[in-house]
Amino acid sequence: MDPTAGNTVLDAARGLSSAEVAERVAAGKTNAYASGSSRSAWNIVRANVFTLFNGIVGACFLVLLLVGRWQDALFGLAAFGNAVIGCFQEFRAKSALDRLALLNAPLARLRRDDAEVSVASGEVVLDDILVLRAGDQVPADAVIVASRALQIDESMLTGESDAVDKGPGDEALSGSIVVAGEGEGRVVKVGADSYANKFADEAKRFSLVRSELRSSIDRVLKWVGWGIGPIGLLVLNAQMMVAGGWVTAVQTGTWEQAVVNTIAALTAMIPLGLVLMTSIAFAVAAAKLASKQVLVNELAAVEGLARVDVICLDKTGTLTAGEIEFDGAHPLTAPPAGWEGALAWYGAARDANATARCLAVPFPAEGPRDVTAYVPFSSARKWSAVSFGDAAAGTWVLGAPEMVFGDAASDASTALGSRVTTLASSGRRTLVLARTDGGMTDESVEAERLPEDAVPVALLTFREQVRSDAAQTLTYFRRQGVGIRIISGDNPRTVAAIAREVGVDVDEGYDARKLPEDDAALADVLETSLVFGRVTPEQKKRMVVALQARGHTVAMTGDGVNDALAIKTADMGIAMNSGSAATKAVARLVLLDGQFSHLPDVVAEGRQVIANIERVSMLFLTKTAYATALAVIFGLLVLEFPFLPRQLSITDGLTIGIPAFFLALLPNTQRYVPGFLKRSLMFAIPAGLVISAALTTYTLGAMALSVPEPELRTGSTIILAIVGIWVLTVLSRPITRFKVLVIGAMFVALVAVFTFPLTTEFFQLVDPGEDAAVLITIVTALTIGAIEIVRFFHRRFVAKALATA
């Protein structure tokens, strides 16, 4: 790349003039970037408040208030709770995404008008000359025009753990960090066109985590939504006919009771409590995980990890701590005196890189040395040399074996090559310490010329510090049948070595530069290979998408910006707290203390939520099933609906809502198996039909016995309460002491409701009479027996389904 291509300023020493800066500002060629919000507050409120069911419930609530029947409007509280929790969790996700920023540096150092100035990063303009020094973050994409040992860390962007040497013509990406040397770069991309902001824009696209629980419940709501309109008209017509016909009902005022009956039928069909209970279960699980240093950015993410069948792991900063540590010294012959002192000097040097600094602990410096010549390390040369004028006179060279000794270091037939290849095959980073008797001249230092006649003294090995809990956590996932894929921007050989260290059985890593462009072919490679190196951020995202296309539920862990898009795309994104703000903002889970050992806790919480909500859902869906069937039957038979809305609140609260809250929070280690909704409906629909048939039979029998309407409604409420307690008991098996306590408390509460004058008056409960009591007993006993038969066949169906899975 030509560093001056398209540039009107050829003199980097002068920089842009004030007039040229003003011209570019007027043309909008600045680095100012006003990022759009991930999702507007209005969209969030509209999505959670202005829904079909909230509209139906809200309208019913308002009608009851207008006719003065506030006692029958208690169901509105569930809808209100759903809306509040839904808005809260989405506002949390929006807040995290809106904070997403890759450029954190407040000031940029520039050369303008032949002087060095500092300006806000947003005031950088196209063609500005950046002055880059160690510690600076590059504010905009630039092309290097001058360099003095300039090294830039792009690991957060590319995944490559080593700092990269930058010379004239090389590109410096916005968001990267200068770690050594200094240089100048001409700005070539600003604002929305820069690499960092493009990354942020893509990452900030709003999306909710895929949740089987939430999608299944939404599906039920959709089904009910299709039927609630015509069923509502059917029920309303029947209630008006019972009241004497439309004209008579309007003239006599009995239309009010017809409307109340219709509202009772419609609100009973909507499983609002199931949505609320699911949100509460997620919230409680998230709170428990927070106490274990796991931050849940979105409530439904608690479920996600329990459903994952493939987990993709970034190496640097995830499996490893992102730090290099000294592994060992391997003398090649009897080493000459002073070799340890030379290593100590390298470890204590002021410009020592991360690898050299690892030598400071095993080889502590004893004092200052007389240095006569020095060539600093460069990642392009991959060696450094120093000459001493003290007792250990001579020149010592430290660098990559193949760069110091050429082919001899990679030829297994030579003594040096044999040792180097053996150590390198383990994936450890290998350096060689060599020595020559003579010193370096000023000319050789200026030319950065490798000293001649150097003799290898020792091989030094380094390795990345593997997280102590990585191996045991990966073992846990393998035992759970979760596939492992390790992907990194590093050398495939190094990645494979780390993989072996954490227990993954793999010989070599796959070089991602050879990955096929075709998505189907890429998916084939991912099904057979476990470890990948030299992976770009875009490839990480493609790999996640390819696995998802094969039907996998994918988790992605990482810490760098280079992982952000893949983490965002994955079904379950997991970030380390030591990672970038961008990565943590788009992740579903953040490990606050960076401990992988917390992931099994997340799986356990997810399993508990899924298994318990499956049990709880059978309670709520049974109610939806019998409420829908009752509405249709009573509408077709033109019968008065046998409940007031407030009477349904008794059974909703004491046989479903309150006990469901406790059941949803009980320990449950059942492994996740897809198909939760089908299994729930296989009980709920038959049980609901049995209950609706029982209530219809009782109503027809009570009418035949000329039981008055208040007594008939009371009898229906008693039947539904007792059968509801029995359904709760059936679904709670095996019964534990805690479950006995919950069920017993609900039964006592029901007895109290039907006994105390204050509650019987509020809920309009009366003595059903002797004839109705006999009928209630017979119908209840037969219904309980039928429920037991339904549960017997349902358990066999579930056992077969789980065994097949």
XYZ file of N, CA and C in Angstrom, residues 345-346 374-378 381-386 396-400 404 450-451:
63
model
N 19.768 -10.309 32.397
C 19.773 -8.962 31.828
C 18.594 -8.775 30.869
N 18.340 -9.785 30.035
C 17.212 -9.692 29.106
C 15.897 -9.539 29.871
N 23.896 -2.898 21.706
C 22.611 -3.558 21.918
C 21.723 -3.382 20.684
N 21.148 -4.484 20.213
C 20.140 -4.463 19.152
C 18.832 -4.937 19.781
N 17.840 -4.047 19.905
C 16.585 -4.450 20.566
C 15.819 -5.483 19.748
N 14.928 -6.188 20.441
C 14.137 -7.230 19.787
C 13.126 -6.615 18.822
N 12.905 -7.293 17.722
C 11.883 -6.902 16.757
C 11.141 -8.160 16.340
N 12.474 -9.336 12.919
C 13.739 -10.099 12.940
C 13.623 -11.335 13.811
N 12.846 -11.186 14.915
C 12.651 -12.245 15.920
C 13.965 -12.609 16.625
N 14.827 -11.632 16.858
C 16.010 -11.853 17.683
C 16.480 -10.534 18.263
N 17.259 -10.628 19.323
C 17.862 -9.466 19.968
C 19.289 -9.844 20.326
N 20.196 -8.856 20.406
C 21.603 -9.140 20.718
C 22.147 -8.068 21.649
N 23.036 -8.478 22.560
C 23.653 -7.541 23.487
C 25.117 -7.942 23.697
N 25.739 -11.911 23.264
C 24.703 -12.914 23.502
C 23.499 -12.595 22.621
N 22.975 -13.623 21.969
C 21.833 -13.472 21.063
C 20.663 -14.296 21.614
N 19.486 -13.674 21.664
C 18.273 -14.370 22.098
C 17.213 -14.191 21.016
N 16.688 -15.314 20.515
C 15.691 -15.188 19.464
C 15.140 -16.526 19.023
N 14.304 -16.480 17.986
C 13.715 -17.703 17.438
C 14.820 -18.542 16.799
N 17.839 -17.364 13.979
C 19.240 -17.211 14.379
C 20.139 -18.206 13.645
N 22.914 -9.708 12.265
C 23.074 -10.816 13.193
C 24.558 -11.120 13.392
N 25.043 -11.199 14.629
C 26.456 -11.514 14.886
C 26.850 -12.852 14.252
